[in-house]
Amino acid sequence: MKIIIDCMGGDNAPLAPVQGALAAAKDGAAEIVLCGRKDDILSAAGGALPENASLLEASEVVEIADDPATAFRVKKDSSLTVGLTALKTGAADAFVSAGSTGALLAGATLVTKRIKGIRRAAMGPVLPSATGKFILCDCGANAMCTSEYLLQFAYLGSFYMQRIQGIENPRVGLLNIGAESEKGDDLRRETHALLTAAHEAGRLNFVGNVEGTDAFAGKCDVLVADGFSGNVMLKSIEGTAKMLMGKLKGVFYGSTKGKIAGALVRSDLSGMKKLLDPSEVGGTPFLGISKCVIKAHGASDARAFHNAIRRAQEFVESGFIAQVEENIAWMRVENNP
Amino acid sequence: MKIIIDCMGGDNAPLAPVQGALAAAKDGAAEIVLCGRKDDILSAAGGALPENASLLEASEVVEIADDPATAFRVKKDSSLTVGLTALKTGAADAFVSAGSTGALLAGATLVTKRIKGIRRAAMGPVLPSATGKFILCDCGANAMCTSEYLLQFAYLGSFYMQRIQGIENPRVGLLNIGAESEKGDDLRRETHALLTAAHEAGRLNFVGNVEGTDAFAGKCDVLVADGFSGNVMLKSIEGTAKMLMGKLKGVFYGSTKGKIAGALVRSDLSGMKKLLDPSEVGGTPFLGISKCVIKAHGASDARAFHNAIRRAQEFVESGFIAQVEENIAWMRVENNP
């Protein structure tokens, strides 16, 4: 397997992606391709690359200020465009980038293309609940959605939880503001009807509307949302966790008693901190794209890149894309019951 | 001041509302009116009411299964309808209920009425941030919104933070999924333009789009949202906090070392727990209604009701409603720049 790393994307480029890529090369599980400016990469790598790593040169860099919709076309020799083009032609199996989400999504959609029949690609981070995990899909790729997109997100999330998380019959919930079927806005009511029909046809295991609190209690394995409210949920989780962990730090550093207590439970607390730490996961694939494109967090450090490369390996090995292609006929709304 | 308590509303009625009401009567700051079934109330009160508390009889109870839109009209002798009617006629200054949000909102809108010129009433709980507090408005009263509603929520939230939280020039943020002005969906872009115009006219202190993570970092005092995404945010906060506090409990009860550590920092941790505990606040007014109607959490205990009655006192004393009425001319969208 060959995995391309965008060495020019993210807040800590090129050092963090290069070092994460070298750590992954050490694992030996995949061939690593470092994409970007030769001098920057070699200097970050300390002069030379190991045997199972190679260089894919690209002279330009997509910046946050560039228009996401056109950056990949305007900067033809950027690490983004060069990397995605290599992926498209089959020269590699996966592309990992911490660059601008919008530019990466536009590039993935227009260079590598969506799976035929998929209306919109979605992002689906896997989040912890009290009893396990759930995927939140979409969480920011599509600010405006139709019920048809949401139905497809339900399928994409279900296949993901089956293939990558090993859950046999994933329970699909619709993110809403109450449990009853008539709750929410028009989009929610339309989507509820489509999901119910797919459930009755035996194609999805729809468990109804789910509120954020219930998702954390473990009520579903797939939480379907439009990209706007999904992103609101994701950022609210991040914000709450950060604030609470900050207050907790204050408790343990604020007094001598606190410091003693902190020393006693340090390892347990670090496990808790990891629970919602984006670097632990590293990256999230764009579900619905015909190749494996992994978005890493903009603030990724070397460890996060290393983990994102692991996600790419898992995703390629899972056969997720083939499963979507095989089942696309009944994922199209017009063919649904 | 006279405050009516709906003694039949909420999961723990009549015991919790009656005991919360009696605790408030003991404070002596207001006359307390207990509304509901006489026998139930007197039995929960231990047989008799104190001097500054009185009974307002109502024989019916609005149940969660009742249609929220019509319950107040169908059950004319319910504590909800009798209480709100007394509020409307001026027989009291505030009404506190933990009953169904939908039924209470419909009753407040159609019995006591909105302030003239206000298009929709909103709920605005005050949430903690790393540096202070912010009001999230709306958070569930209106699942479907227009940009005009959101502009009015910005004004309502600003006045609330001025009058009740003592913040001089509240910073208004629009809940969105990125900081740039073109981010989000059509509703966000339209609202961004209206808020910018109000800011340029010197009527609001609009600081731009704010993501959930930034709100918790203290970037704004008022966070404007449609009721759907606001409610998603609120429930995500609740869910995250509950999960993390549960894990924390596991750390402190899971081992002997943990128990010792827990004993050392018990009081600090209980302060942290209170931070996001709805019972601490007790209740939230419907902003935009022409009288003080306070919604208490459905699961409120006696302490939560007592705190909700305190919120009613503060709200009546603040002069918030008069301020909205005085400024209504430029809160209407058609008169805005």
PDB file of N, CA and C in Angstrom, chain B residues 284-321:
ATOM      1  N   THR B 284     -35.219  29.520  32.945  1.00  0.00           N
ATOM      2  CA  THR B 284     -34.880  30.492  31.902  1.00  0.00           C
ATOM      3  C   THR B 284     -36.147  31.203  31.463  1.00  0.00           C
ATOM      4  N   PRO B 285     -36.129  32.535  31.384  1.00  0.00           N
ATOM      5  CA  PRO B 285     -37.341  33.221  30.917  1.00  0.00           C
ATOM      6  C   PRO B 285     -37.539  33.045  29.413  1.00  0.00           C
ATOM      7  N   PHE B 286     -38.793  33.111  28.971  1.00  0.00           N
ATOM      8  CA  PHE B 286     -39.067  33.247  27.541  1.00  0.00           C
ATOM      9  C   PHE B 286     -38.870  34.713  27.201  1.00  0.00           C
ATOM     10  N   LEU B 287     -37.826  35.025  26.466  1.00  0.00           N
ATOM     11  CA  LEU B 287     -37.540  36.410  26.095  1.00  0.00           C
ATOM     12  C   LEU B 287     -38.450  36.828  24.949  1.00  0.00           C
ATOM     13  N   GLY B 288     -39.117  37.970  25.120  1.00  0.00           N
ATOM     14  CA  GLY B 288     -40.005  38.466  24.070  1.00  0.00           C
ATOM     15  C   GLY B 288     -41.470  38.361  24.447  1.00  0.00           C
ATOM     16  N   ILE B 289     -41.765  37.625  25.526  1.00  0.00           N
ATOM     17  CA  ILE B 289     -43.139  37.540  26.040  1.00  0.00           C
ATOM     18  C   ILE B 289     -43.389  38.792  26.901  1.00  0.00           C
ATOM     19  N   SER B 290     -44.651  39.295  26.890  1.00  0.00           N
ATOM     20  CA  SER B 290     -44.930  40.581  27.535  1.00  0.00           C
ATOM     21  C   SER B 290     -45.001  40.496  29.062  1.00  0.00           C
ATOM     22  N   LYS B 291     -44.918  39.280  29.601  1.00  0.00           N
ATOM     23  CA  LYS B 291     -44.877  39.076  31.056  1.00  0.00           C
ATOM     24  C   LYS B 291     -43.740  38.110  31.369  1.00  0.00           C
ATOM     25  N   CYS B 292     -43.401  38.002  32.642  1.00  0.00           N
ATOM     26  CA  CYS B 292     -42.316  37.104  33.042  1.00  0.00           C
ATOM     27  C   CYS B 292     -42.801  35.655  33.140  1.00  0.00           C
ATOM     28  N   VAL B 293     -42.432  34.829  32.165  1.00  0.00           N
ATOM     29  CA  VAL B 293     -42.743  33.397  32.192  1.00  0.00           C
ATOM     30  C   VAL B 293     -41.418  32.645  32.225  1.00  0.00           C
ATOM     31  N   ILE B 294     -41.212  31.870  33.294  1.00  0.00           N
ATOM     32  CA  ILE B 294     -39.946  31.159  33.474  1.00  0.00           C
ATOM     33  C   ILE B 294     -40.154  29.676  33.241  1.00  0.00           C
ATOM     34  N   LYS B 295     -39.336  29.106  32.335  1.00  0.00           N
ATOM     35  CA  LYS B 295     -39.354  27.668  32.095  1.00  0.00           C
ATOM     36  C   LYS B 295     -38.287  27.008  32.963  1.00  0.00           C
ATOM     37  N   ALA B 296     -38.736  26.138  33.878  1.00  0.00           N
ATOM     38  CA  ALA B 296     -37.791  25.354  34.678  1.00  0.00           C
ATOM     39  C   ALA B 296     -37.583  24.008  33.980  1.00  0.00           C
ATOM     40  N   HIS B 297     -36.429  23.403  34.178  1.00  0.00           N
ATOM     41  CA  HIS B 297     -36.079  22.092  33.601  1.00  0.00           C
ATOM     42  C   HIS B 297     -37.117  21.053  34.032  1.00  0.00           C
ATOM     43  N   GLY B 298     -37.505  20.156  33.122  1.00  0.00           N
ATOM     44  CA  GLY B 298     -38.508  19.142  33.439  1.00  0.00           C
ATOM     45  C   GLY B 298     -38.141  18.296  34.650  1.00  0.00           C
ATOM     46  N   ALA B 299     -36.851  18.059  34.840  1.00  0.00           N
ATOM     47  CA  ALA B 299     -36.396  17.193  35.933  1.00  0.00           C
ATOM     48  C   ALA B 299     -36.102  17.973  37.217  1.00  0.00           C
ATOM     49  N   SER B 300     -36.592  19.220  37.295  1.00  0.00           N
ATOM     50  CA  SER B 300     -36.270  20.067  38.445  1.00  0.00           C
ATOM     51  C   SER B 300     -36.628  19.430  39.784  1.00  0.00           C
ATOM     52  N   ASP B 301     -35.722  19.574  40.748  1.00  0.00           N
ATOM     53  CA  ASP B 301     -36.020  19.201  42.129  1.00  0.00           C
ATOM     54  C   ASP B 301     -36.393  20.481  42.899  1.00  0.00           C
ATOM     55  N   ALA B 302     -36.600  20.355  44.200  1.00  0.00           N
ATOM     56  CA  ALA B 302     -37.049  21.509  44.986  1.00  0.00           C
ATOM     57  C   ALA B 302     -36.043  22.662  44.908  1.00  0.00           C
ATOM     58  N   ARG B 303     -34.741  22.334  44.959  1.00  0.00           N
ATOM     59  CA  ARG B 303     -33.708  23.370  44.882  1.00  0.00           C
ATOM     60  C   ARG B 303     -33.777  24.103  43.543  1.00  0.00           C
ATOM     61  N   ALA B 304     -33.999  23.341  42.450  1.00  0.00           N
ATOM     62  CA  ALA B 304     -34.098  23.960  41.130  1.00  0.00           C
ATOM     63  C   ALA B 304     -35.296  24.910  41.075  1.00  0.00           C
ATOM     64  N   PHE B 305     -36.443  24.497  41.649  1.00  0.00           N
ATOM     65  CA  PHE B 305     -37.621  25.384  41.659  1.00  0.00           C
ATOM     66  C   PHE B 305     -37.339  26.649  42.467  1.00  0.00           C
ATOM     67  N   HIS B 306     -36.681  26.469  43.595  1.00  0.00           N
ATOM     68  CA  HIS B 306     -36.330  27.620  44.430  1.00  0.00           C
ATOM     69  C   HIS B 306     -35.468  28.596  43.610  1.00  0.00           C
ATOM     70  N   ASN B 307     -34.483  28.049  42.902  1.00  0.00           N
ATOM     71  CA  ASN B 307     -33.624  28.900  42.068  1.00  0.00           C
ATOM     72  C   ASN B 307     -34.389  29.523  40.904  1.00  0.00           C
ATOM     73  N   ALA B 308     -35.337  28.780  40.328  1.00  0.00           N
ATOM     74  CA  ALA B 308     -36.141  29.316  39.222  1.00  0.00           C
ATOM     75  C   ALA B 308     -36.983  30.503  39.707  1.00  0.00           C
ATOM     76  N   ILE B 309     -37.467  30.424  40.950  1.00  0.00           N
ATOM     77  CA  ILE B 309     -38.260  31.534  41.516  1.00  0.00           C
ATOM     78  C   ILE B 309     -37.356  32.759  41.717  1.00  0.00           C
ATOM     79  N   ARG B 310     -36.109  32.515  42.099  1.00  0.00           N
ATOM     80  CA  ARG B 310     -35.142  33.629  42.203  1.00  0.00           C
ATOM     81  C   ARG B 310     -34.930  34.299  40.840  1.00  0.00           C
ATOM     82  N   ARG B 311     -34.847  33.459  39.778  1.00  0.00           N
ATOM     83  CA  ARG B 311     -34.678  34.011  38.422  1.00  0.00           C
ATOM     84  C   ARG B 311     -35.880  34.888  38.061  1.00  0.00           C
ATOM     85  N   ALA B 312     -37.079  34.460  38.479  1.00  0.00           N
ATOM     86  CA  ALA B 312     -38.289  35.246  38.199  1.00  0.00           C
ATOM     87  C   ALA B 312     -38.203  36.613  38.877  1.00  0.00           C
ATOM     88  N   GLN B 313     -37.793  36.620  40.152  1.00  0.00           N
ATOM     89  CA  GLN B 313     -37.637  37.887  40.887  1.00  0.00           C
ATOM     90  C   GLN B 313     -36.674  38.821  40.160  1.00  0.00           C
ATOM     91  N   GLU B 314     -35.484  38.300  39.849  1.00  0.00           N
ATOM     92  CA  GLU B 314     -34.473  39.103  39.151  1.00  0.00           C
ATOM     93  C   GLU B 314     -35.011  39.672  37.848  1.00  0.00           C
ATOM     94  N   PHE B 315     -35.722  38.808  37.116  1.00  0.00           N
ATOM     95  CA  PHE B 315     -36.187  39.213  35.790  1.00  0.00           C
ATOM     96  C   PHE B 315     -37.218  40.333  35.907  1.00  0.00           C
ATOM     97  N   VAL B 316     -38.155  40.184  36.856  1.00  0.00           N
ATOM     98  CA  VAL B 316     -39.187  41.216  37.037  1.00  0.00           C
ATOM     99  C   VAL B 316     -38.524  42.526  37.473  1.00  0.00           C
ATOM    100  N   GLU B 317     -37.576  42.430  38.404  1.00  0.00           N
ATOM    101  CA  GLU B 317     -36.915  43.640  38.914  1.00  0.00           C
ATOM    102  C   GLU B 317     -36.016  44.320  37.875  1.00  0.00           C
ATOM    103  N   SER B 318     -35.560  43.561  36.891  1.00  0.00           N
ATOM    104  CA  SER B 318     -34.556  44.098  35.952  1.00  0.00           C
ATOM    105  C   SER B 318     -35.083  45.170  35.014  1.00  0.00           C
ATOM    106  N   GLY B 319     -36.396  45.163  34.770  1.00  0.00           N
ATOM    107  CA  GLY B 319     -36.940  46.108  33.801  1.00  0.00           C
ATOM    108  C   GLY B 319     -36.668  45.714  32.361  1.00  0.00           C
ATOM    109  N   PHE B 320     -36.346  44.451  32.142  1.00  0.00           N
ATOM    110  CA  PHE B 320     -36.017  43.964  30.796  1.00  0.00           C
ATOM    111  C   PHE B 320     -37.167  44.195  29.815  1.00  0.00           C
ATOM    112  N   ILE B 321     -38.374  43.819  30.224  1.00  0.00           N
ATOM    113  CA  ILE B 321     -39.516  43.907  29.293  1.00  0.00           C
ATOM    114  C   ILE B 321     -39.759  45.353  28.869  1.00  0.00           C
TER     115      ILE B 321
END
